[in-house]
Coordinates of C-alpha atoms and ligand atoms in Angstrom, one line a residue:
M1 CA 0.0 0.0 0.0
F2 CA 1.2 3.5 -0.8
D3 CA 2.6 5.1 2.4
L4 CA 1.1 8.5 2.6
R5 CA 3.2 9.5 5.6
Q6 CA 6.4 8.6 3.9
F7 CA 5.3 10.5 0.9
A8 CA 4.3 13.6 3.0
A9 CA 7.8 13.7 4.4
I10 CA 9.5 14.0 1.0
A11 CA 6.7 15.6 -1.1
P12 CA 7.5 18.6 -3.2
E13 CA 5.9 21.9 -2.4
C14 CA 4.4 22.3 -5.9
Y15 CA 1.5 19.9 -5.3
Q16 CA -1.5 21.2 -3.5
K17 CA -3.3 18.1 -2.0
L18 CA -3.1 14.4 -2.6
H19 CA -6.4 12.5 -2.8
W20 CA -5.5 8.8 -2.4
H21 CA -8.0 6.0 -3.4
E22 CA -7.6 2.3 -3.1
Q23 CA -9.7 1.9 -6.3
L24 CA -11.2 4.3 -8.9
E25 CA -12.5 3.8 -12.4
S26 CA -10.0 6.4 -13.6
T27 CA -7.9 9.0 -11.8
N28 CA -8.4 11.3 -14.7
D29 CA -12.2 11.2 -14.2
E30 CA -11.8 11.9 -10.5
A31 CA -9.4 14.7 -11.1
Q32 CA -11.8 16.2 -13.6
R33 CA -14.6 15.9 -11.1
L34 CA -12.5 17.8 -8.5
A35 CA -11.5 20.4 -11.0
D36 CA -15.2 21.0 -11.8
E37 CA -15.6 21.6 -8.1
G38 CA -12.8 24.2 -8.2
A39 CA -9.7 22.1 -7.2
E40 CA -6.5 24.1 -7.4
H41 CA -3.6 23.8 -9.8
G42 CA -1.4 21.0 -8.5
T43 CA -4.2 18.9 -7.0
V44 CA -3.2 15.2 -7.3
V45 CA -5.4 12.1 -7.4
L46 CA -3.6 8.8 -6.8
A47 CA -5.2 5.3 -7.0
E48 CA -3.8 1.9 -6.2
Y49 CA -5.9 0.4 -8.8
Q50 CA -8.1 1.5 -11.7
T51 CA -11.1 -0.5 -13.0
R52 CA -11.3 1.6 -16.3
G53 CA -7.9 3.2 -16.6
R54 CA -7.6 4.6 -20.1
G55 CA -4.9 5.6 -22.5
R56 CA -4.9 7.6 -25.7
R57 CA -7.3 6.8 -28.6
G58 CA -9.5 4.5 -26.6
A59 CA -6.8 2.2 -25.4
G60 CA -6.9 0.9 -21.8
W61 CA -4.2 1.2 -19.2
M62 CA -3.7 -2.0 -17.1
C63 CA -1.8 -2.2 -13.8
E64 CA -2.2 -4.7 -11.0
P65 CA -3.0 -3.2 -7.5
G66 CA 0.1 -1.6 -6.0
D67 CA 2.4 -2.4 -9.0
G68 CA 2.7 1.1 -10.3
L69 CA 1.9 4.8 -9.9
L70 CA -1.5 5.8 -11.3
F71 CA -2.1 9.4 -10.8
S72 CA -3.6 12.6 -12.3
V73 CA -2.8 16.2 -11.7
V74 CA -5.2 19.1 -12.1
L75 CA -3.5 21.9 -14.0
R76 CA -4.7 25.4 -14.4
P77 CA -2.1 26.7 -16.8
Q78 CA -1.0 30.3 -16.8
F79 CA -0.6 30.0 -20.6
G80 CA -3.2 29.8 -23.4
K81 CA -4.7 26.8 -25.1
D82 CA -2.3 27.1 -28.0
Y83 CA 0.3 25.6 -25.8
Y84 CA -1.7 22.7 -24.5
G85 CA -0.2 20.4 -27.2
R86 CA 3.2 20.7 -25.4
I87 CA 2.0 19.4 -22.1
A88 CA 2.2 15.7 -22.7
L89 CA 5.7 16.0 -24.3
V90 CA 7.2 18.1 -21.5
A91 CA 5.6 15.9 -18.8
G92 CA 7.3 12.9 -20.5
L93 CA 10.5 14.9 -20.5
G94 CA 10.2 15.5 -16.8
I95 CA 9.5 11.8 -16.0
A96 CA 12.3 10.5 -18.2
S97 CA 14.7 13.0 -16.7
V98 CA 14.0 11.7 -13.2
L99 CA 14.6 8.1 -14.4
I100 CA 17.9 9.1 -16.1
D101 CA 19.3 11.6 -13.5
E102 CA 18.1 10.1 -10.3
L103 CA 18.0 6.3 -11.0
A104 CA 20.6 6.0 -13.9
I105 CA 18.0 4.3 -16.0
P106 CA 18.4 4.7 -19.8
A107 CA 14.9 6.0 -20.3
R108 CA 13.8 7.5 -23.7
V109 CA 10.9 9.6 -24.7
K110 CA 8.8 8.1 -27.5
W111 CA 6.7 10.7 -29.2
P112 CA 4.0 11.6 -28.4
N113 CA 3.4 10.4 -24.9
D114 CA 5.4 7.3 -23.9
I115 CA 8.5 6.6 -21.9
Q116 CA 10.5 3.6 -22.9
I117 CA 13.3 1.6 -21.3
N118 CA 15.2 -0.7 -23.6
G119 CA 12.5 -0.4 -26.2
K120 CA 9.6 -1.3 -23.9
K121 CA 7.0 1.0 -22.5
C122 CA 7.2 1.9 -18.8
C123 CA 5.0 5.0 -18.7
G124 CA 2.2 6.6 -20.6
V125 CA 0.9 10.2 -20.3
L126 CA -2.7 11.2 -21.1
V127 CA -3.6 14.9 -21.3
E128 CA -7.3 15.8 -21.3
A129 CA -8.3 19.5 -21.5
N130 CA -11.7 20.8 -20.5
N131 CA -12.7 24.5 -20.2
D132 CA -9.9 26.3 -18.4
C133 CA -8.4 23.2 -16.9
V134 CA -6.2 20.4 -18.0
V135 CA -6.0 16.9 -16.4
L136 CA -2.6 15.3 -16.8
G137 CA -2.7 11.5 -16.2
V138 CA 0.3 9.3 -15.7
G139 CA 0.6 5.6 -15.6
L140 CA 4.1 4.5 -14.5
N141 CA 5.1 0.8 -14.0
V142 CA 7.2 0.7 -10.9
L143 CA 7.3 -2.8 -9.2
N144 CA 5.9 -4.9 -12.1
A145 CA 4.7 -4.3 -15.6
P146 CA 1.6 -6.0 -17.1
G147 CA 2.3 -9.4 -18.6
D148 CA 2.4 -8.1 -22.2
D149 CA 6.0 -8.3 -23.5
G150 CA 5.9 -4.7 -24.8
F151 CA 6.0 -3.3 -21.2
I152 CA 8.6 -2.9 -18.6
A153 CA 8.8 -1.7 -15.0
I154 CA 11.4 0.5 -13.2
N155 CA 12.3 -2.3 -10.8
D156 CA 13.1 -4.6 -13.7
V157 CA 16.2 -2.5 -14.4
V158 CA 17.5 -1.2 -11.1
S159 CA 19.7 -3.1 -8.7
E160 CA 18.0 -1.8 -5.6
P161 CA 14.2 -1.6 -5.5
V162 CA 12.9 2.0 -5.5
S163 CA 9.9 3.1 -3.5
R164 CA 6.8 4.4 -5.2
E165 CA 6.7 7.3 -2.7
K166 CA 10.1 8.5 -3.7
I167 CA 9.4 8.2 -7.4
L168 CA 6.1 10.1 -7.1
A169 CA 7.7 12.9 -5.2
L170 CA 10.5 13.3 -7.8
V171 CA 8.2 12.9 -10.8
L172 CA 5.6 15.4 -9.5
A173 CA 8.3 18.0 -8.9
A174 CA 9.8 17.4 -12.4
V175 CA 6.4 17.4 -14.2
M176 CA 5.1 20.6 -12.6
R177 CA 8.4 22.4 -13.3
E178 CA 8.5 21.4 -17.0
V179 CA 4.8 22.2 -17.5
D180 CA 5.1 25.6 -15.9
Q181 CA 8.0 26.4 -18.2
C182 CA 6.6 25.1 -21.5
A183 CA 5.2 28.3 -22.8
E184 CA 8.4 30.3 -22.5
D185 CA 11.2 27.7 -22.6
F186 CA 10.0 25.1 -25.1
S187 CA 13.0 25.5 -27.4
S188 CA 15.4 24.3 -24.7
Q189 CA 12.9 21.6 -23.6
L190 CA 12.8 20.4 -27.3
N191 CA 16.6 20.2 -27.3
R192 CA 16.5 18.0 -24.2
I193 CA 13.7 15.9 -25.7
E194 CA 15.6 15.4 -28.9
A195 CA 18.6 14.2 -26.9
I196 CA 16.6 11.4 -25.4
S197 CA 14.2 10.7 -28.2
W198 CA 13.6 7.0 -28.9
L199 CA 12.4 7.7 -32.5
N200 CA 15.0 10.1 -33.8
G201 CA 16.8 8.8 -36.8
K202 CA 14.7 5.6 -36.9
N203 CA 12.7 4.3 -39.8
I204 CA 9.1 4.1 -38.6
T205 CA 5.7 3.2 -39.8
F206 CA 2.6 4.8 -38.3
L207 CA -1.1 5.6 -38.8
S208 CA -2.2 9.2 -39.1
A209 CA -5.6 10.4 -40.3
G210 CA -6.6 6.9 -41.3
H211 CA -3.5 6.4 -43.5
Q212 CA -0.5 4.3 -43.1
H213 CA 2.8 6.2 -43.4
Q214 CA 6.5 5.3 -43.5
G215 CA 9.6 7.4 -43.2
T216 CA 12.5 8.5 -41.0
A217 CA 11.7 10.4 -37.8
E218 CA 13.8 13.6 -37.9
G219 CA 12.6 15.5 -34.8
I220 CA 9.8 17.4 -33.2
A221 CA 8.6 20.8 -34.4
E222 CA 7.9 23.9 -32.3
D223 CA 4.2 23.0 -32.2
G224 CA 5.0 19.5 -30.8
S225 CA 4.3 17.6 -34.0
L226 CA 6.5 14.8 -35.3
I227 CA 8.8 15.6 -38.3
V228 CA 9.2 12.7 -40.7
R229 CA 11.1 12.4 -43.9
T230 CA 8.8 10.5 -46.2
N231 CA 9.1 9.6 -49.9
G232 CA 6.9 12.6 -50.6
G233 CA 9.2 15.0 -48.7
V234 CA 9.6 16.2 -45.1
R235 CA 6.2 16.3 -43.4
Q236 CA 4.9 17.1 -39.9
F237 CA 2.3 15.0 -38.1
A238 CA 0.4 16.4 -35.2
Q239 CA -1.3 13.1 -34.5
A240 CA -0.2 9.5 -35.0
S241 CA -0.7 6.1 -33.5
D242 CA 0.7 2.6 -33.8
I243 CA 4.2 4.0 -34.3
R244 CA 6.6 1.1 -35.0
C245 CA 10.3 1.1 -35.7
V246 CA 11.1 -1.0 -38.8
N247 CA 14.8 -1.4 -38.2
Ligands
BTN301 C1 -1.2 6.0 -22.9 O1 -0.2 5.4 -22.9 O2 -2.0 6.0 -23.9 C2 -1.6 6.9 -21.8 C3 -1.8 6.1 -20.5 C4 -2.2 6.9 -19.3 C5 -2.7 6.1 -18.2 C6 -2.9 6.9 -16.9 S1 -3.1 5.9 -15.5 C7 -3.6 7.3 -14.6 C8 -4.5 8.1 -15.5 N1 -5.9 7.7 -15.4 C9 -6.3 7.1 -16.5 O3 -7.4 6.6 -16.7 N2 -5.3 7.2 -17.5 C10 -4.1 7.8 -17.0

């Protein structure tokens, strides 16, 4: 069970209040409900287990009770909606940076919202915007990953097990810092993302707007879209799914 007292002793100042639940349908839904009631920027909802955890594009998010961190943060950005497309990317940057800098894990950001370790997914970010508020949801595999071979957990790659309390404290501080800076400092954040991008330079296939595409990932544009060199020239894709490396 998540140790709230241990977390309180090391929690960053940036978060407002932690709402812990043994079980929820989705922490994003509960965070949105609290936001609708006026919850402040930095309010966090954390669940041991979700019965209907969701990912992007209708996918689910599976995690056995206590195996990971399943949380959502209410954000009331000081910047306009034009910048909301950056939030998932910079949140991923913050999370990956914690894994790299604090735990010496070779984490990589996989555009648009995954964090990978050794080519397997350890974390997904789901950003949902409504009215003047944004809910940022994070699913991070800490103790164990789901059985599917495409997933990995932090404790699969560290020599000493890490506590979920410590990781949440570090990740919350990093995510809030990166999000707060993303309107003004996105160029330098992009440079940091490029340095740890899983896709950069790789030949990829993906789906966008109902079409299958193939090309070489060349970077991320200022608006957060993926730059791909295709047979038809260099193109930018704001949305894509099912991104696979072909070599
Ligand atoms: C993805 O990889 O497509 C994003 C996955 C996001 C999962 C997290 S778990 C906590 C929060 N609540 C949800 O229902 N989803 C996000």
